[in-house]
Coordinates of C-alpha atoms in Angstrom, one line a residue:
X1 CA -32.3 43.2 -40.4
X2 CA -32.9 39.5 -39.6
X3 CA -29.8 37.6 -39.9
X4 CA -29.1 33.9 -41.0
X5 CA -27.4 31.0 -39.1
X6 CA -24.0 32.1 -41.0
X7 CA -24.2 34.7 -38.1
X8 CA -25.4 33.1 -35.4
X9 CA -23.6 29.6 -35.2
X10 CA -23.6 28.3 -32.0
X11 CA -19.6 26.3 -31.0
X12 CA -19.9 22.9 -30.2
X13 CA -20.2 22.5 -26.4
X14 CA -17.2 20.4 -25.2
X15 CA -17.0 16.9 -25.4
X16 CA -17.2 14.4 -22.3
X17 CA -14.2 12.2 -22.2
X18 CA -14.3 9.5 -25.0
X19 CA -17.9 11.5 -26.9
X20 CA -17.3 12.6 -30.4
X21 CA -18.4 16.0 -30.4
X22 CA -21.3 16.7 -33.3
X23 CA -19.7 18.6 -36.3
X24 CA -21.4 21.9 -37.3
X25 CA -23.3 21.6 -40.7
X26 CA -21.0 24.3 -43.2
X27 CA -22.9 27.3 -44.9
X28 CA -23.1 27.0 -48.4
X29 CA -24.9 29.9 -49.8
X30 CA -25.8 28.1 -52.6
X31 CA -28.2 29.9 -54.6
X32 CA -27.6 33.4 -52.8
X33 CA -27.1 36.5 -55.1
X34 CA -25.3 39.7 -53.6
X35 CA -26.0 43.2 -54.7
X36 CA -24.9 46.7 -53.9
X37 CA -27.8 48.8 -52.8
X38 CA -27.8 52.4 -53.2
X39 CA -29.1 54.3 -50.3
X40 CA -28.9 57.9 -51.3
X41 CA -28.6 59.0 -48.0
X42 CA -31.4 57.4 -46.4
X43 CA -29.9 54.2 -44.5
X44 CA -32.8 53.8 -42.4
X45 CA -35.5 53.8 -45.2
X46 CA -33.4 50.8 -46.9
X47 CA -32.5 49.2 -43.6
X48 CA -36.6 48.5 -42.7
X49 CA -37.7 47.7 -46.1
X50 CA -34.7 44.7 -46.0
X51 CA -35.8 43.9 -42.7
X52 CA -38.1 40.9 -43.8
X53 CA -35.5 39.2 -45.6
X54 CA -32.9 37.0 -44.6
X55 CA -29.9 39.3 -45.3
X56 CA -26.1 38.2 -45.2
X57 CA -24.2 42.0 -44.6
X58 CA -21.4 42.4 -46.4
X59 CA -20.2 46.0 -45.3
X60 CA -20.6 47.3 -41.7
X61 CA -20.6 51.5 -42.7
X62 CA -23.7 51.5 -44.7
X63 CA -23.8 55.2 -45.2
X64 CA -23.8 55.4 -49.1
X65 CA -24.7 51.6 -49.7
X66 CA -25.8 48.1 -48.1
X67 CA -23.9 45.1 -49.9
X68 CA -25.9 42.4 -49.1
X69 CA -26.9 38.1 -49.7
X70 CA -30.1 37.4 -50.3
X71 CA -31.2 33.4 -50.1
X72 CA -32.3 32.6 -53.7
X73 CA -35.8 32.0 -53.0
X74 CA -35.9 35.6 -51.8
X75 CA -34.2 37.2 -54.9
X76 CA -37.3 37.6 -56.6
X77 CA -39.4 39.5 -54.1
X78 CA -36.3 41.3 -52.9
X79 CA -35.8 42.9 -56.7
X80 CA -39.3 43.6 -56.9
X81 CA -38.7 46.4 -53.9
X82 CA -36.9 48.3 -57.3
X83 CA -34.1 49.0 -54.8
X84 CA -30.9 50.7 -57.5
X85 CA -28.7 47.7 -57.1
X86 CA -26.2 46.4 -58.8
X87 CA -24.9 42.7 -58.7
X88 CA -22.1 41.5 -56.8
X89 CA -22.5 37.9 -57.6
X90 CA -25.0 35.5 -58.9
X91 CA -24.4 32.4 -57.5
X92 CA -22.5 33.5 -54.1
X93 CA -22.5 29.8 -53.2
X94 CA -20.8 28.5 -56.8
X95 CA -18.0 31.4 -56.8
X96 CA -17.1 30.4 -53.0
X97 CA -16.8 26.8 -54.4
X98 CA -14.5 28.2 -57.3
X99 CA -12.5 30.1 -55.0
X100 CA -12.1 27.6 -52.6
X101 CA -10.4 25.2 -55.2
X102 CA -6.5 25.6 -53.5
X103 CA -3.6 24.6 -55.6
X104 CA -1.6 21.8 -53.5
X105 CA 1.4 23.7 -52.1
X106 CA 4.7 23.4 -54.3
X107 CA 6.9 21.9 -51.6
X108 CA 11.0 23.3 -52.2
X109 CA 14.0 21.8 -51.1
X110 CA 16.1 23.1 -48.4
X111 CA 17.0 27.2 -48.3
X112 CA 15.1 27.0 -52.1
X113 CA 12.5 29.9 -52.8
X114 CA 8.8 29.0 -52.7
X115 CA 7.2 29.6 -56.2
X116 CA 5.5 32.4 -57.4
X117 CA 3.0 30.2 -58.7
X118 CA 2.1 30.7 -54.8
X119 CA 0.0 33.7 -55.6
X120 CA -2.2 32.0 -58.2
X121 CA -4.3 31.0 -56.0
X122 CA -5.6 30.9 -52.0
X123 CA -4.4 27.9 -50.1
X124 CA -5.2 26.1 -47.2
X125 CA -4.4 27.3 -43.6
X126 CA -1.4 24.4 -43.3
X127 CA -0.2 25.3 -46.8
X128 CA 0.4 29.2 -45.2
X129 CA 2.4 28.1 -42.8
X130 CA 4.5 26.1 -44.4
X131 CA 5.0 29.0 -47.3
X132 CA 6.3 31.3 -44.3
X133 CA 8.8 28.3 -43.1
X134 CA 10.1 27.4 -46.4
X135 CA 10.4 30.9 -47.7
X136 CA 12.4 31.8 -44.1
X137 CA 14.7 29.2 -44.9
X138 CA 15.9 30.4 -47.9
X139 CA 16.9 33.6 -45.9
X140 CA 17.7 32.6 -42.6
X141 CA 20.7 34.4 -42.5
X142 CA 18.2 38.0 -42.2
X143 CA 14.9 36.9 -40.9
X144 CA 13.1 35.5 -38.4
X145 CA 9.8 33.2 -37.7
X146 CA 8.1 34.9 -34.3
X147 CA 5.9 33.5 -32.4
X148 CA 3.9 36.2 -30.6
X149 CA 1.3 33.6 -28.2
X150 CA -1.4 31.6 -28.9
X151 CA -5.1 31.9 -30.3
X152 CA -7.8 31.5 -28.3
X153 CA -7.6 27.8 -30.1
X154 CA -4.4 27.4 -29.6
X155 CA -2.9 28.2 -32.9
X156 CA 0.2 30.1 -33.1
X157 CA 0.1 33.7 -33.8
X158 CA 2.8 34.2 -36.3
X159 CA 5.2 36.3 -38.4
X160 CA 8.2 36.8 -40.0
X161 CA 10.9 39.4 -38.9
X162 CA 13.0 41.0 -41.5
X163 CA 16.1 42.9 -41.6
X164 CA 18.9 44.3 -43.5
X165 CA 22.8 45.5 -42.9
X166 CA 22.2 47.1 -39.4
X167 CA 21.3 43.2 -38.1
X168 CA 18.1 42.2 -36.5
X169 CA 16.3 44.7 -34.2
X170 CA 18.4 47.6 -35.1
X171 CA 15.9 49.7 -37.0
X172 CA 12.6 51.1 -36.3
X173 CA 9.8 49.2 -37.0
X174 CA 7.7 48.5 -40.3
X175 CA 4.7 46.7 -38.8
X176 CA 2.1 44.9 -40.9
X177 CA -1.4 43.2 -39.8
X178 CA -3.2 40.6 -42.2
X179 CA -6.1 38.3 -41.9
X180 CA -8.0 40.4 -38.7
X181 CA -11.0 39.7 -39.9
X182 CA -11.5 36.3 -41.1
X183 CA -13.5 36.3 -44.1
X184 CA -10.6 38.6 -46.0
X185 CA -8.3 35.9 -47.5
X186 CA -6.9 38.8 -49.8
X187 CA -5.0 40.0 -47.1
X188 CA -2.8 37.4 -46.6
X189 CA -2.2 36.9 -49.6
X190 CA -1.3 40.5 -49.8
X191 CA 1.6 40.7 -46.8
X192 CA 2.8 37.0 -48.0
X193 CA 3.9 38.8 -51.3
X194 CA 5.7 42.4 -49.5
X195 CA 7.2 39.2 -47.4
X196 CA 8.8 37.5 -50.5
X197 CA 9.9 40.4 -52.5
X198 CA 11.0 42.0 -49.1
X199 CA 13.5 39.3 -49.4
X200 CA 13.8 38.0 -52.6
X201 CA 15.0 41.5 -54.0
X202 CA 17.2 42.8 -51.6
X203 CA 20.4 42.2 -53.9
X204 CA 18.7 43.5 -57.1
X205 CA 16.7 46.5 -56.1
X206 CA 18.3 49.4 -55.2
X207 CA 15.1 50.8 -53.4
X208 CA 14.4 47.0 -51.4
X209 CA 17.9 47.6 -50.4
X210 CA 17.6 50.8 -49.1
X211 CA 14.1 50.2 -47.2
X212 CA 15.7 47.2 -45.3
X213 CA 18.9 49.0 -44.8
X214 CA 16.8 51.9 -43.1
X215 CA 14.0 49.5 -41.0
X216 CA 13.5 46.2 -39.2
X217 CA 10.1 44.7 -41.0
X218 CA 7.4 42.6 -39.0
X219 CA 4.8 40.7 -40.8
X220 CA 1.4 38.7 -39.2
X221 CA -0.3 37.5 -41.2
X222 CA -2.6 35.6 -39.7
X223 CA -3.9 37.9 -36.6
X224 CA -7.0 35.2 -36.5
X225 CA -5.9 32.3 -37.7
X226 CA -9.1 30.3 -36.0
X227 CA -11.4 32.0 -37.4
X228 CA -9.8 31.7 -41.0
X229 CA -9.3 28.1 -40.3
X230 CA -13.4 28.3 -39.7
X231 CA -14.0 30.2 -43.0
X232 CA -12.3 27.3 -45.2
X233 CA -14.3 24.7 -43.2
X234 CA -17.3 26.5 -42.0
X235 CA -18.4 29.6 -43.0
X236 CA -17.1 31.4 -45.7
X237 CA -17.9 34.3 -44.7
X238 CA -17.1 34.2 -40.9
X239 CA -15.7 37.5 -39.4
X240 CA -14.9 37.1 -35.8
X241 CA -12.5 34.9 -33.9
X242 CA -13.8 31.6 -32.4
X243 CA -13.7 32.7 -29.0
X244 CA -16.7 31.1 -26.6
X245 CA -17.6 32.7 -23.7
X246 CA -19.6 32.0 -21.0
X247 CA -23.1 33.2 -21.0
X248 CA -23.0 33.9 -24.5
X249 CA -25.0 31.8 -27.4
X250 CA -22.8 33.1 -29.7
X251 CA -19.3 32.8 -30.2
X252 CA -16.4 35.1 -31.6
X253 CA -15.3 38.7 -30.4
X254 CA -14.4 41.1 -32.8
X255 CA -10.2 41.5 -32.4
X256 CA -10.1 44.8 -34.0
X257 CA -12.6 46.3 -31.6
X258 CA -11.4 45.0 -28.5
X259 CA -7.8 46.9 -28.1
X260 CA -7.4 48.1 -24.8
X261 CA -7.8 52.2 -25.8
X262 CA -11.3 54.0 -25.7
X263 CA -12.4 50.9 -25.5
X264 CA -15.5 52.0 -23.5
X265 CA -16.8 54.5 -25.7
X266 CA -19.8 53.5 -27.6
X267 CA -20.3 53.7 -31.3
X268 CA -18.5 51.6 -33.3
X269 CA -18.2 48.6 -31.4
X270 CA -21.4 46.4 -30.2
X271 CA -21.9 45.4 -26.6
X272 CA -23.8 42.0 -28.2
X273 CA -21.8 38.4 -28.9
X274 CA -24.0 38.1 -31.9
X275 CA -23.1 41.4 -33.6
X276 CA -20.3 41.1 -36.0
X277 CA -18.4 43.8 -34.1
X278 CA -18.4 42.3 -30.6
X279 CA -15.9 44.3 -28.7
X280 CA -15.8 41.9 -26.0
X281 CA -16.7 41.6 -22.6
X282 CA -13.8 43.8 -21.3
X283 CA -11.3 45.8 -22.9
X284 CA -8.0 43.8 -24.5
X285 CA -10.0 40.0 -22.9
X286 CA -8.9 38.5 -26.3
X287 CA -5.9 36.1 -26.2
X288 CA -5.4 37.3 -29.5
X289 CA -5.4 40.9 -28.4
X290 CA -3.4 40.5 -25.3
X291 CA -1.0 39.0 -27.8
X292 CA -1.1 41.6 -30.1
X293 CA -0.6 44.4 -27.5
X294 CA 2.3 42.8 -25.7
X295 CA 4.0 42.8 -28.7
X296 CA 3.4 45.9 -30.4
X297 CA 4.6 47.3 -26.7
X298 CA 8.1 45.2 -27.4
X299 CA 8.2 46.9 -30.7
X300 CA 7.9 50.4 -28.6
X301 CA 10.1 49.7 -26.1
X302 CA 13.1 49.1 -28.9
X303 CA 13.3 51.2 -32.0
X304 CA 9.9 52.3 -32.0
X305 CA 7.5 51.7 -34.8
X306 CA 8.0 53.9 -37.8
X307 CA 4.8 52.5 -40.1
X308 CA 2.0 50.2 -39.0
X309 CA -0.7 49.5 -41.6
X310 CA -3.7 47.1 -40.7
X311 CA -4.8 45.1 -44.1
X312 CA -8.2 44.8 -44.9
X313 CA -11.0 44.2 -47.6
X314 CA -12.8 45.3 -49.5
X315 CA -13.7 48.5 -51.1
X316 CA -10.1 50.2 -51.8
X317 CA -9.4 52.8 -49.0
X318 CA -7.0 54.1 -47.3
X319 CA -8.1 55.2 -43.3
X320 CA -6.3 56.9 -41.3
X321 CA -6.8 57.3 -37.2
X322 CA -8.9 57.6 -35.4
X323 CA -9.8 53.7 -35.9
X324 CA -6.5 52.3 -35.5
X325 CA -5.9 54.1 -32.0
X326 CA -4.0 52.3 -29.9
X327 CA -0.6 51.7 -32.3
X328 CA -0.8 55.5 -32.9
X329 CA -2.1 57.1 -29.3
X330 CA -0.7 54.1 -27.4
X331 CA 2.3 52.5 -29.0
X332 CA 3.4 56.0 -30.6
X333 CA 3.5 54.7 -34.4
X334 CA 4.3 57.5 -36.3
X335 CA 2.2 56.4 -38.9
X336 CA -0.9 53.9 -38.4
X337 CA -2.9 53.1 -41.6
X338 CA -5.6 50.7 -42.6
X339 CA -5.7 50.2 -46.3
X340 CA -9.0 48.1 -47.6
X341 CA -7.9 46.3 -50.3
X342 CA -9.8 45.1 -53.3
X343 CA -12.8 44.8 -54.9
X344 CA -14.1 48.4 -55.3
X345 CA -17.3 48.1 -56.5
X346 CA -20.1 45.6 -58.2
X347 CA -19.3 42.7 -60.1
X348 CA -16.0 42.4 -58.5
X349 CA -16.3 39.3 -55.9
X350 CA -16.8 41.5 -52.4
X351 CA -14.8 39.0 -49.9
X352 CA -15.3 36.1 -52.2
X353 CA -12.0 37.5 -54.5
X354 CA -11.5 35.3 -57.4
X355 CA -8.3 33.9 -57.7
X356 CA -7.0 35.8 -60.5
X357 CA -7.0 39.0 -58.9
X358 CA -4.5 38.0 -56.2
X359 CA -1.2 38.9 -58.2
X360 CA -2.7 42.3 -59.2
X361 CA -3.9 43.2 -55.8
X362 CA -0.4 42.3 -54.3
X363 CA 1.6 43.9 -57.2
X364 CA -0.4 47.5 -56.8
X365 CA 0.6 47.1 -53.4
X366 CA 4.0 46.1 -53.4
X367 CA 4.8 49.1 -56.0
X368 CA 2.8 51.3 -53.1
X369 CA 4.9 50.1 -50.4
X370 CA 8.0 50.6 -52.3
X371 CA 7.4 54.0 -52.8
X372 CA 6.1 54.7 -49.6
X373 CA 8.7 53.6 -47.9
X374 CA 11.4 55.0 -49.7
X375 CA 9.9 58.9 -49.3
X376 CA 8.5 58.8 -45.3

């Protein structure tokens, strides 16, 4: 497939003392219409007739389907291939635009709850942060803001700890990952609500109660927060982090592929900076990952970790190991999970969510959770 610029943009070499470094230009895809090709089993035949076009890939397993952009003056002799297909948006560039109109943050007085109204919509990379702040203040009393190390940017890698009667660090662990991948602004939306009712309904549900009574809870949800940052300013649909490297044209390494466990095998992972799932040039050489593994070891070392699940989107699944290896071969999780969250299929949104499918995403979730976590 021949890939766009969205792909392949180059960082901005540093700047010489007192030069203004030259901003990128930001992708658009005005114009671009996505569409869910069917490949009956026969990748490769679909693979070389797209091979012409200027393709934006959605999904990387494209054994029963490609989702794909096309640039709007392709559209036409792209539908005249008489691919089955179905449409995943029309005007990729206009639904980014409406999704990327954030509510302003609904700022709360001291030890108040933040809003619900939170979830009606995605939100700058500041307003995030200062969601997790306020809505630890309200509870400070039984949880935590952590601060596991630094992005390859410098941005903190953060989370909030949660506990209940047994006091902080007693239980074993209930461990959750959002935002790996950048582009997938559901998933933090996701965690941020299992954070709030995590706390918010401790005194009126019986079952909240009990889960907090029986495990310490750690959420991050923001395991790339550069990279995110670089979606809302960038690229919308940026994957990787935004780590350079020398030698390379292309920046970014894949986090999820570069945990320090089978690392060398091949398949499934790329060996190339410019694929989408760069594993890096050696295993755990991330800052993120090296983060991530010190303290998932921490979590190991103390009461163990009872359930890890990795959020994702799109395309609702739940996958089990082998994929999330190292929490369950290395750092012994009983259970390690990656759940794809929202949209299944066509006409849905793909990464590009609309807005009013955040509160019913994070509401079938929360109800999963609950249950979950109340029978394992």
């Amino acid at each position: 497939m021949k890939f766009t610029a969205a792909a392949l943009l180059l960082v901005a070499p540093l700047a010489l003392a007192g030069a203004v470094p030259k901003p990128e230009r930001k992708i658009t895809y005005d114009g671009y219409k996505a569409y869910r090709i069917a490949t009956h089993g026969d990748a490769k035949s679909v693979k070389g007739k797209l091979a012409s076009f200027a393709v934006v890939p959605f999904n990387l397993n494209t054994n029963e389907h490609f989702d794909v952009a096309i640039p709007g003056d392709e559209v036409a002799a792209f539908e005249a291939l008489g691919f089955e297909a179905e449409v995943l948006h029309n005007d990729l560039g206009a639904d980014i635009m409406t999704e990327g109109t954030f509510a302003p943050y609904q700022e709360v007085s001291a030890q108040a709850v933040p809003s619900l109204s939170w979830f009606d919509s995605y939100h700058a990379y500041a307003d995030h942060v200062k969601f997790f702040n306020d809505l630890q203040g309200a509870f400070p009393n039984v949880s935590e803001i952590i601060d596991i190390g630094a992005s390859s940017q410098g941005r903190q890698l953060f989370g909030i700890h949660i506990w209940g009667s047994g006091g902080k660090g007693s239980k074993p662990a209930i461990y959750f990952h959002g935002t790996v991948h950048a582009r997938e602004w559901i998933t933090a939306k996701v965690v941020e609500y299992l954070a709030y009712n995590f706390l918010t309904q401790y005194s009126s549900d019986a079952t909240v109660k009990a889960i907090r009574d029986t495990y310490d809870i750690y959420i991050l949800p923001f395991v790339n927060p550069d990279g995110f940052v670089y979606t809302q300013t960038n690229d919308r649909l940026w994957r990787k982090n935004r780590q350079s490297r020398s030698g390379a044209s292309c920046v970014g390494t894949d986090i999820n592929r570069n945990w320090p466990y089978k690392w060398e095998l091949t398949g499934g992972a790329s060996t190339d900076p410019c694929d989408e799932t760069y594993k890096g040039k050696a295993a755990g050489d991330t800052p993120e990952n090296k983060a991530l593994v010190a303290f998932t070891q921490s979590l190991t070392n103390g009461k163990g970790i009872k359930l890890y699940i990795d959020w994702h989107s799109y395309g609702q699944y739940i996958l089990f190991p082998y994929g999330t290896d190292y929490i369950q071969d290395v750092a012994k999780a009983e259970f390690a999970w990656t759940i794809e969250l929202r949209p299944k299929g066509s006409g849905s949104g793909g990464f590009v969510l609309p807005a009013a499918q955040i509160l019913p995403s994070a509401i079938e979730q929360w109800e999963g959770m609950k249950y979950l976590l109340a029978v394992i």
